[in-house]
Coordinates of C-alpha atoms and ligand atoms in Angstrom, one line a residue:
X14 CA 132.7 131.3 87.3
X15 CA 130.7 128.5 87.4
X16 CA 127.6 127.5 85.5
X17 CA 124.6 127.1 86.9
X18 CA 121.3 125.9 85.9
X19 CA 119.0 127.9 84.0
X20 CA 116.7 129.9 86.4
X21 CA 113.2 128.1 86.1
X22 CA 115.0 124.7 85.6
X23 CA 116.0 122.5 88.4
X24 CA 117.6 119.0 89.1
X25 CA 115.9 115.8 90.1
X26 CA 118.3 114.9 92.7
X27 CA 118.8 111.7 94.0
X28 CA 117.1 111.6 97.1
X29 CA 113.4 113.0 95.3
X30 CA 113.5 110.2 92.6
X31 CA 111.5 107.4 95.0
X32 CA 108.6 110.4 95.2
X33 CA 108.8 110.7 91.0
X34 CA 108.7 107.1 90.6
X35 CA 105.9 106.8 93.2
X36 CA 104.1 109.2 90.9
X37 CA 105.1 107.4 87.5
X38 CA 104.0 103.8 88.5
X39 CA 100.8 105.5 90.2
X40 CA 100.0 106.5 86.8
X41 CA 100.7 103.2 85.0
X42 CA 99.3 101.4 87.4
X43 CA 95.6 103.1 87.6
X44 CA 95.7 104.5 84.4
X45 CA 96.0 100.9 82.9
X46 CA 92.6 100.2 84.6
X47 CA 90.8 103.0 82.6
X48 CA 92.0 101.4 79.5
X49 CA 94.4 104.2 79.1
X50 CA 97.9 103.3 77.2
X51 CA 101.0 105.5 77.0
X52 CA 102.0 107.3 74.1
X53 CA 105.5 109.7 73.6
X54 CA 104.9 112.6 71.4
X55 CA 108.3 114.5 70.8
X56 CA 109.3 117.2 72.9
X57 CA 109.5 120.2 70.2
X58 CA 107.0 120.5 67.5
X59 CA 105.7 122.9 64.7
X60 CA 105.4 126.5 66.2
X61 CA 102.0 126.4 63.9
X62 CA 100.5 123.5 66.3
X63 CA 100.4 125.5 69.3
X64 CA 99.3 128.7 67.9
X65 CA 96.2 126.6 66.5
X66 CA 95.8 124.5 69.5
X67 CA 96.0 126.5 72.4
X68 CA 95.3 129.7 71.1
X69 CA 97.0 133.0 69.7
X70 CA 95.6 135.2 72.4
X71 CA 96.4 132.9 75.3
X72 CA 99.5 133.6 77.7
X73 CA 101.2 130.2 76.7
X74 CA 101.2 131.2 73.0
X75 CA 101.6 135.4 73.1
X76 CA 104.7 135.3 76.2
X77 CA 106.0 131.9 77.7
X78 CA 106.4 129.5 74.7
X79 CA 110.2 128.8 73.7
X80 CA 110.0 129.6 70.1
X81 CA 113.2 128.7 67.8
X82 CA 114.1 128.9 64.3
X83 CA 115.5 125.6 63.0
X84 CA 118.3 125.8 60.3
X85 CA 116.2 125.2 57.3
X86 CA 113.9 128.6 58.6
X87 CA 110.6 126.5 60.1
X88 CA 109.5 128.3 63.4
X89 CA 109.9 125.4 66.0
X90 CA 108.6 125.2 69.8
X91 CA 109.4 123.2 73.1
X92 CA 105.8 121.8 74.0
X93 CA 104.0 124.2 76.6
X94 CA 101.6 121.6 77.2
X95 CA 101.1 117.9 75.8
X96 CA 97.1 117.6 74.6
X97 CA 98.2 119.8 71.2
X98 CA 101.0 117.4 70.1
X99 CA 98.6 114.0 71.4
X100 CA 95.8 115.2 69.1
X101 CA 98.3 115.9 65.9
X102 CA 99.7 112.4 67.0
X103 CA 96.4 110.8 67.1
X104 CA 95.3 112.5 63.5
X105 CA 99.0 111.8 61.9
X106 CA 98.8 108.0 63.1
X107 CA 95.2 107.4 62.3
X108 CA 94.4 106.3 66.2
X109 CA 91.2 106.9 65.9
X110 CA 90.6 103.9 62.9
X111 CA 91.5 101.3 65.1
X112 CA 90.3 102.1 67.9
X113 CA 87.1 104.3 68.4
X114 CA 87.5 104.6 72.0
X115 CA 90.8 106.1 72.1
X116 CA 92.3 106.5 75.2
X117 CA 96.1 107.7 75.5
X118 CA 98.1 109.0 78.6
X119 CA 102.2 110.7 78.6
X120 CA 104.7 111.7 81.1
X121 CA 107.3 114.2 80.4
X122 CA 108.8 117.6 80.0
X123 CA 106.8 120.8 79.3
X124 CA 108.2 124.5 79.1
X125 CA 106.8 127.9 79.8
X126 CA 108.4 130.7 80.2
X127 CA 106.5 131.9 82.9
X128 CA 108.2 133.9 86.3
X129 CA 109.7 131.0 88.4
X130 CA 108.0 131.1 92.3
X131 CA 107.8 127.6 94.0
X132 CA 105.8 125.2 92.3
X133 CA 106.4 126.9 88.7
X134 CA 109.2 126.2 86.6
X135 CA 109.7 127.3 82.7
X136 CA 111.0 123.1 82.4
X137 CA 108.1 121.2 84.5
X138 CA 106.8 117.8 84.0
X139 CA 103.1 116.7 83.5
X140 CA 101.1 113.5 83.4
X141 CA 98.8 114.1 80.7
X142 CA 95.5 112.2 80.4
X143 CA 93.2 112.3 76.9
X144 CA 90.2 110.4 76.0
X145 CA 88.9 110.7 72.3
X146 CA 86.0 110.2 70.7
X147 CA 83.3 109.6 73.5
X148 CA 81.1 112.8 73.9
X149 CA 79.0 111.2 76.5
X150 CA 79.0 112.9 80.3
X151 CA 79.6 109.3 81.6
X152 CA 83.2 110.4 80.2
X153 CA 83.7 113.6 81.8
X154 CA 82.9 111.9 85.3
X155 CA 85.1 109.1 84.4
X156 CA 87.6 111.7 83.8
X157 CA 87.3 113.7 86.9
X158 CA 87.6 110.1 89.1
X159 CA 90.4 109.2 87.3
X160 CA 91.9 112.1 88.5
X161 CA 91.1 111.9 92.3
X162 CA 92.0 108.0 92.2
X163 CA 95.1 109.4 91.0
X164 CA 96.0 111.9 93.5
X165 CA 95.1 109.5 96.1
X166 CA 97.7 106.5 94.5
X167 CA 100.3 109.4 95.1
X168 CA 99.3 109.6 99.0
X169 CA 97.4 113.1 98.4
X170 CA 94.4 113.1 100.8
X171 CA 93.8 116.6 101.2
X172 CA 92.6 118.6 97.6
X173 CA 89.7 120.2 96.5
X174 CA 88.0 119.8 93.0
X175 CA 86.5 122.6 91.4
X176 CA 84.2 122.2 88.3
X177 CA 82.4 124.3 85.4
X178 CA 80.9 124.3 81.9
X179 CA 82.2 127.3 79.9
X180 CA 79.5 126.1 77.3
X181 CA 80.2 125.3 73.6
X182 CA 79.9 127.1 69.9
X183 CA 76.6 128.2 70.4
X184 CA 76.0 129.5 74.0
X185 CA 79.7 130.6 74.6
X186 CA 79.9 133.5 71.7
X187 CA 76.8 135.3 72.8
X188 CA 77.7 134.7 76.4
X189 CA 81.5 136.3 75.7
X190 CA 79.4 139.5 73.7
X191 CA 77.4 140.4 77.2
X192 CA 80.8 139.3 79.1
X193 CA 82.0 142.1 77.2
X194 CA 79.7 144.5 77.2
X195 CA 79.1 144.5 80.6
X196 CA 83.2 144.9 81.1
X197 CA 83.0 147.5 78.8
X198 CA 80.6 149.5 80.7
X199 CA 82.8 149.2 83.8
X200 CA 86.6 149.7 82.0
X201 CA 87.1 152.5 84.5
X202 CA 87.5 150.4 87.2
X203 CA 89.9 147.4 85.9
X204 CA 93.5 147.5 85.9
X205 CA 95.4 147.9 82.4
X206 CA 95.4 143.6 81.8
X207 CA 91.9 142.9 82.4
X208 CA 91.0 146.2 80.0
X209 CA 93.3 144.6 77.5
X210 CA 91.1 141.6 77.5
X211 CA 88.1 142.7 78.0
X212 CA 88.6 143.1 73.9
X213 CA 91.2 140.0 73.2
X214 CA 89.4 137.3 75.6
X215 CA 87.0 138.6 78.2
X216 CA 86.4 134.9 79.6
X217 CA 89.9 135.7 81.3
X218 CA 88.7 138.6 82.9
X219 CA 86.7 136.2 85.3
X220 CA 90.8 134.7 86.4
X221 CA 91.8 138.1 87.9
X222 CA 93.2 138.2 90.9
X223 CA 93.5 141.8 91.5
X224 CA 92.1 142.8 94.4
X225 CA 90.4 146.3 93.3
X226 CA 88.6 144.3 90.4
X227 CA 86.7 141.3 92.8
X228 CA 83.8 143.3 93.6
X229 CA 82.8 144.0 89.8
X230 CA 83.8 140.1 88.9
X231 CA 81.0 139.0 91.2
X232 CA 78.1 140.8 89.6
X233 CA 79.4 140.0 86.4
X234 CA 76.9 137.4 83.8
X235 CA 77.6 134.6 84.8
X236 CA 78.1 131.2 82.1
X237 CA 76.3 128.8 84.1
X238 CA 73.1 130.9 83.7
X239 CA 73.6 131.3 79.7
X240 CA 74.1 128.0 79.0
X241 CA 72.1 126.3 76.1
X242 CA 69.9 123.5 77.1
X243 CA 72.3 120.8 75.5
X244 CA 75.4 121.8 77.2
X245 CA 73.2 122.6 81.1
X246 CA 71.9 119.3 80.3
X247 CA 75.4 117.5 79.9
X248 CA 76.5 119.6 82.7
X249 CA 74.0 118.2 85.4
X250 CA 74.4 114.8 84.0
X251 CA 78.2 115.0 85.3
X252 CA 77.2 116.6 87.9
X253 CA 74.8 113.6 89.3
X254 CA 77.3 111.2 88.1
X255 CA 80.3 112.3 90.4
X256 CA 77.3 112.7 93.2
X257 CA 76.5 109.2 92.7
X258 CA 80.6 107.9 92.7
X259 CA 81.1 110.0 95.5
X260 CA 83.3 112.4 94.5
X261 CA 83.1 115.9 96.2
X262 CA 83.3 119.2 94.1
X263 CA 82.8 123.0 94.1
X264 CA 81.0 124.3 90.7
X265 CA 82.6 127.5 90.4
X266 CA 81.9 129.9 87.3
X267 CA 84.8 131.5 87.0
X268 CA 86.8 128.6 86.4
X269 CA 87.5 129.4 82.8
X270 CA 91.0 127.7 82.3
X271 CA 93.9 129.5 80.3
X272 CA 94.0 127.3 76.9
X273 CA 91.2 128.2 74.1
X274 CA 90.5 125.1 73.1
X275 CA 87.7 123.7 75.9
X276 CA 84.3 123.5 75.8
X277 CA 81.4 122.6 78.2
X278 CA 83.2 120.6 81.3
X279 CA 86.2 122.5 82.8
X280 CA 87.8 121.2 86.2
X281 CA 91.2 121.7 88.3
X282 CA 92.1 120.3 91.4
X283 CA 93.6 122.2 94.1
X284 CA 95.7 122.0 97.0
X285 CA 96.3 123.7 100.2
X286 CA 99.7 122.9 100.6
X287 CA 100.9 124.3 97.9
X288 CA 100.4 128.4 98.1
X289 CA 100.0 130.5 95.4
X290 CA 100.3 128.4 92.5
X291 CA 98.3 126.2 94.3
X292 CA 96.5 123.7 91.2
X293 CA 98.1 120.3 91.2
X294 CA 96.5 119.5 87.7
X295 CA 93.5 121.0 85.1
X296 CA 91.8 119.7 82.4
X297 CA 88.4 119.8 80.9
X298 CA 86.4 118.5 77.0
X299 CA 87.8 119.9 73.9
X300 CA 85.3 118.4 71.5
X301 CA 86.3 120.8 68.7
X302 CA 90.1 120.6 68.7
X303 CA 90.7 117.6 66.3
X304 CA 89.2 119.1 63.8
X305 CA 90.5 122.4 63.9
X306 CA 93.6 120.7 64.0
X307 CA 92.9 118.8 60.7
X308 CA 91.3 115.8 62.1
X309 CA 88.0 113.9 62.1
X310 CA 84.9 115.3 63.7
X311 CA 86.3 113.5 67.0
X312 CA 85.5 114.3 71.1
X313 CA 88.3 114.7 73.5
X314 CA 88.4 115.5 76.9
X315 CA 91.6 115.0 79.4
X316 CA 93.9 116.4 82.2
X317 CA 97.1 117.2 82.8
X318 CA 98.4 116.9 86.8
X319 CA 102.1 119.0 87.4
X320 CA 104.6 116.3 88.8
X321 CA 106.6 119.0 90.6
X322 CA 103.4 119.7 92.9
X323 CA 102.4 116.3 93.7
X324 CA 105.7 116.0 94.6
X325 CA 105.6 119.0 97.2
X326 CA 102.1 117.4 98.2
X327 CA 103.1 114.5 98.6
X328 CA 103.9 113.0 102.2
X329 CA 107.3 112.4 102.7
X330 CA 108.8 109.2 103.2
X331 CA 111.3 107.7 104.8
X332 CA 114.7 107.6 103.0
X333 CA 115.2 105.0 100.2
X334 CA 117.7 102.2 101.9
X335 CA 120.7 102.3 99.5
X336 CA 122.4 99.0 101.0
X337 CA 120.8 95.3 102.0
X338 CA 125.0 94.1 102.4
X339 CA 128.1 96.3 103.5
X340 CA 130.8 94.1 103.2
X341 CA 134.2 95.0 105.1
X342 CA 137.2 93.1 104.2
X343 CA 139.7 93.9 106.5
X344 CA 141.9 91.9 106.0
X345 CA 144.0 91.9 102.7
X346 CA 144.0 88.5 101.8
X347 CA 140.1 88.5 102.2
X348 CA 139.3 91.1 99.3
X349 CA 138.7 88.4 96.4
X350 CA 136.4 86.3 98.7
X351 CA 134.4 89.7 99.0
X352 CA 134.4 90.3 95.5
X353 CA 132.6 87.0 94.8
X354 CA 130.8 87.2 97.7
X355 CA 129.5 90.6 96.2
X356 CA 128.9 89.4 93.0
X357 CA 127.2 86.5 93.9
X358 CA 124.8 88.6 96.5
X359 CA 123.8 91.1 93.9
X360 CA 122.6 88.2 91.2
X361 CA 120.2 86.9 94.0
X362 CA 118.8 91.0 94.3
X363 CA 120.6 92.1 97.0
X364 CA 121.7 95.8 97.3
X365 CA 125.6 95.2 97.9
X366 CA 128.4 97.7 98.6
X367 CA 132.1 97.2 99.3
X368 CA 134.4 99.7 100.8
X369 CA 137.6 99.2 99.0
X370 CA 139.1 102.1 100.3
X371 CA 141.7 101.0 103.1
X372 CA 139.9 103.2 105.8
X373 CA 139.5 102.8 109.7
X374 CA 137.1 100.4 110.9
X375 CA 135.6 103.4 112.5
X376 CA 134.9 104.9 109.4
X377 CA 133.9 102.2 107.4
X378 CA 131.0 101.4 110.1
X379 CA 129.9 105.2 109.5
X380 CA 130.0 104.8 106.2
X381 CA 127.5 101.1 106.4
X382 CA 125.0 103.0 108.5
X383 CA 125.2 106.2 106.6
X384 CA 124.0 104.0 103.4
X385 CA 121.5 102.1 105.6
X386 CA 123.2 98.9 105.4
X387 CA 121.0 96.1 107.4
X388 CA 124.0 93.7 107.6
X389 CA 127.7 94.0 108.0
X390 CA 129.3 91.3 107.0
X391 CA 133.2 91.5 108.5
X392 CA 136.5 89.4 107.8
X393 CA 139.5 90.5 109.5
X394 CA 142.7 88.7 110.6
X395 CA 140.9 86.7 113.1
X396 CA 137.8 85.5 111.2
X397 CA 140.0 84.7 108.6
X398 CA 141.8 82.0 110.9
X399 CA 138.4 80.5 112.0
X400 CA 137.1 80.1 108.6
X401 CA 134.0 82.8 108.7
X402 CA 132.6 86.1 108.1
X403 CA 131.2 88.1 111.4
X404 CA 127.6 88.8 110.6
X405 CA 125.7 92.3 112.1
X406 CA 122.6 92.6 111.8
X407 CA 122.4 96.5 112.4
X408 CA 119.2 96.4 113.3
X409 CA 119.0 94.0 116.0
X410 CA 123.0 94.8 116.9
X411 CA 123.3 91.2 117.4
X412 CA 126.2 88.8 115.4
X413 CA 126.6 85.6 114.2
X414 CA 130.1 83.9 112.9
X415 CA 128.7 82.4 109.6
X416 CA 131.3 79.6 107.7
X417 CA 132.7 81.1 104.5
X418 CA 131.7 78.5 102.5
X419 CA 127.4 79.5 104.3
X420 CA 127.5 83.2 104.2
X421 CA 125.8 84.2 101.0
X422 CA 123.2 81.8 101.6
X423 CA 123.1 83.1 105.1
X424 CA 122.5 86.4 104.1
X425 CA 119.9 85.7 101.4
X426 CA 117.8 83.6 103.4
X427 CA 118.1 86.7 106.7
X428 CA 117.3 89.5 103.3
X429 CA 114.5 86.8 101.7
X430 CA 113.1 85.1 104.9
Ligands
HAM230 P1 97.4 123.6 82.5 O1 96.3 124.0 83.5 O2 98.0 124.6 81.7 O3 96.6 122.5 81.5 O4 98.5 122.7 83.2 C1 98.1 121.6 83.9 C2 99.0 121.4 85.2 O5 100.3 121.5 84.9 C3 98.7 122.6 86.2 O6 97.6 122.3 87.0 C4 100.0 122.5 87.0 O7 100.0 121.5 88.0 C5 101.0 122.1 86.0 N1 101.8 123.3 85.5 C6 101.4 124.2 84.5 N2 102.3 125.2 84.4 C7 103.3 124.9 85.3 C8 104.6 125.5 85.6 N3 105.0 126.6 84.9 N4 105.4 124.9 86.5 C9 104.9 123.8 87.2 N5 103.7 123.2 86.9 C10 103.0 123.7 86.0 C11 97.2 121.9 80.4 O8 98.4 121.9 80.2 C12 96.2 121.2 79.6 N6 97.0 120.6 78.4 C13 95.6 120.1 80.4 C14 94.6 119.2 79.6 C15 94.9 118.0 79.1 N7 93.4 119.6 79.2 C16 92.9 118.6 78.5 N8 93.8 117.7 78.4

C-alpha cells in the first residue's frame, strides 16, 4: 500500500510554483508601498489564543481546529487563521511602542478541518494583512484598496467586493436581542443549524444558505438600520472614500463574517470563477481584539486573501522555460569542454543542462525542446575536428559553427543581447 497525502492536503507541484511566487512577490511588492512589513508568527500556538480570538461559538473553534496535547499536558493548536497569533505577537513584542502606526503583513500555512471541495483544504495558505492602531475610516478604505490593488498585481480582473458594518459594543448587542427574537418567533420554519444559533450566535443565521430559510432571512432586522450614529457615521465615511478612489462595491447586510472578533467594517471579495467556495479573501476592523487579548487599548483592521484561489483565478501562463543552454556532447572526448562550458554559462545566469546520459541524438533533441531549451549547442566527431560547437537557435531553426575558444561568450551575448 502506498501512502498518500492526507485528504484536505495537497502538493505544490512544480509546474504551479511560478503562479505562487507571482502571488508572493505581488504581495511584497505592493504591500511595501502601504508601509506594510512582514512578520512570521509560528505555525502552532496556545489552544487558549484561538478560543479567545476568534471565538468559542465559531465553526473554526467548536469543529475544524487541529487541537493537540503537547507532552508536558498544554492544549496546543495548528493556526486556523493568522490575525489571532499577529495580535499576541504584536502585544508580546511591544510593536505597538515603536511604532504607533503598525502595520504588519504574513504568508503561510493555515488549517481547518473543514470538508475538502475545490478551493478548500484543512492545510491552505493565506496572505494576511493587519493595520494597528489607526481607528480612522481613511484606514478601512485604505484597507479595502489594498486589497483590490492586490488582486489585480496577481492578474485577477474579474471580482466583486462586498461590504458591511456589523456595528460595535453598543449597537450590535441590542441589534443581536431583536435578531433573536425575531428568529425566535419564526423557529418553526429554520432547519436544526440556524435554530441552534438562533441562541449561540444569531448574526450567523443571516450566512444560511438553505434554500427553505431565504425568504424569512430577507424580512429579517436588518444591522445597517440599527446602527448607532458613530459607527453609520464611520460607515458612510468609507463608503464615500472608496467612491472617491474608485473602487466599486455591493453593501450587503448579511455579510456577517464567521470569526467573533469584528466590529463595524466587514468586507470579502468574491469571484466567479471559483464556484461554491467562491471568496478569494475576507477581512474587516477588530478594534476590540488587542485588548481582550491582553493588550493596549489598540485598533486593528486587516484581511486575509486564500493563495489556493488566486491561484485557480488566476490566468494561466505560459510554461516556466526550464533551459537558456542544452548542451550535447557527442562526442566522448568533448564531455570536459562541456563541463566547463556549463559551469562557466551558469556563473553568467544562464539556465544550463547537460545530457550525460549516452542517448540517441534523436532523443537528446526531444529531451532540449521538452525543457524549452533556446539553444543547442552540439560537438560531435566532426565539430570536434574543425575546432567549434554547432550553435541552434531553436527558435529561429537557424545554426552557426561558433570557435571553442568564442562559444560561451557567443551564447551570453545571443541570451543577454
Ligand atoms: P477568513 O474569511 O476565515 O478570514 O479567511 C480568509 C480567506 O482564507 C478566505 O476568503 C479564503 O480565501 C481563505 N480560506 C479560508 N478557509 C479556507 C480553506 N479551508 N481552504 C482554502 N482557503 C480558505 C480570516 O481568516 C481572517 N483572519 C481574516 C482577517 C485578517 N480579518 C482581519 N484580519
Amino acid at each position: 500500500m502506498t501512502i498518500k497525502a492526507v485528504p484536505g492536503t495537497r502538493d505544490i507541484l512544480p509546474e504551479e510554483i511560478p503562479a505562487w511566487r507571482r502571488i508572493e512577490e505581488a504581495a511584497h511588492r505592493l504591500f511595501a508601498r502601504y508601509g506594510y512589513r512582514e512578520l512570521r508568527t509560528p505555525v502552532f500556538e496556545e489552544t487558549e489564543l484561538f478560543a479567545r480570538g476568534i471565538g468559542g461559538e465559531t465553526d473554526i473553534v467548536a469543529k475544524e481546529m487541529y487541537t493537540f496535547e503537547d507532552r508536558d499536558g498544554s492544549s496546543l493548536t495548528l493556526r486556523p487563521e493568522a490575525t489571532a497569533g499577529i495580535v499576541r505577537s504584536v502585544i508580546e513584542n511591544h510593536l505597538f511602542q515603536s511604532d504607533p502606526a503598525l502595520k504588519v503583513y504574513a504568508l503561510g500555512p493555515m488549517f481547518r478541518r473543514e470538508r475538502p471541495q475545490k478551493g478548500r483544504y484543512r492545510q491552505f495558505h493565506q496572505v494576511d494583512v493587519e493595520a494597528f492602531g489607526l481607528q480612522s475610516p481613511q484606514v478601512d478604505a485604505e484597507v479595502v484598496e489594498l486589497a483590490v490593488g492586490f488582486l489585480e498585481a496577481c492578474g485577477i480582473a474579474e471580482y466583486e467586493v462586498v461590504l458591511n458594518s456589523v456595528g460595535d459594543p453598543a449597537c450590535r448587542p441590542p441589534y443581536v436581542e431583536t435578531l433573536r427574537q425575531a428568529l425566535r418567533a419564526n423557529l418553526t420554519r429554520l432547519g436544526p443549524d440556524s435554530q441552534r444559533r438562533t441562541e449561540t450566535n444569531p448574526l450567523r443565521v443571516l450566512d444560511s444558505k438553505v434554500p427553505e430559510e431565504q425568504e424569512l432571512i430577507a424580512a429579517l432586522p436588518r444591522i445597517l438600520e440599527h446602527l448607532c450614529p458613530a459607527c453609520r457615521e464611520h460607515f458612510e465615511e468609507v463608503r464615500r472614500q472608496l467612491d472617491l478612489l474608485g473602487i466599486r462595491y455591493r453593501v450587503d447586510h448579511r455579510l456577517v463574517r464567521g470569526l467573533d472578533y469584528y466590529m463595524r467594517t466587514t468586507f470579502e471579495v468574491t469571484s466567479g470563477a471559483l464556484g461554491a467556495q467562491n471568496s478569494l479573501l475576507g477581512g474587516g476592523r477588530y478594534d476590540g481584539l488587542v485588548k481582550e487579548l491582553g493588550g493596549p487599548d489598540l485598533g486593528g483592521i486587516g484581511f486575509a486573501a486564500g493563495m489556493e484561489r488566486i491561484v485557480l483565478a488566476m490566468p494561466a501562463r505560459e510554461a516556466e522555460r526550464r533551459c537558456d543552454v542544452f548542451l550535447m556532447p557527442l562526442a566522448a572526448a568533448a564531455f570536459d569542454e562541456a563541463l566547463r562550458l556549463q559551469r562557466g554559462l551558469r556563473q553568467a545566469g544562464a539556465r544550463v543542462l547537460l545530457d550525460p546520459e549516452g542517448r540517441s541524438f534523436k532523443s537528446r533533441m526531444k529531451l532540449a525542446d521538452k525543457l524549452g531549451a533556446r539553444y543547442v549547442a552540439i560537438r560531435g566527431e566532426e565539430e570536434m575536428k574543425k575546432g567549434v560547437w554547432r550553435v541552434r537557435d531553436r527558435a529561429g531553426s537557424t545554426q552557426d559553427d561558433v570557435a571553442e575558444g568564442r562559444v560561451a561568450q557567443h551564447l551570453e551575448e545571443k541570451l543577454h543581447g
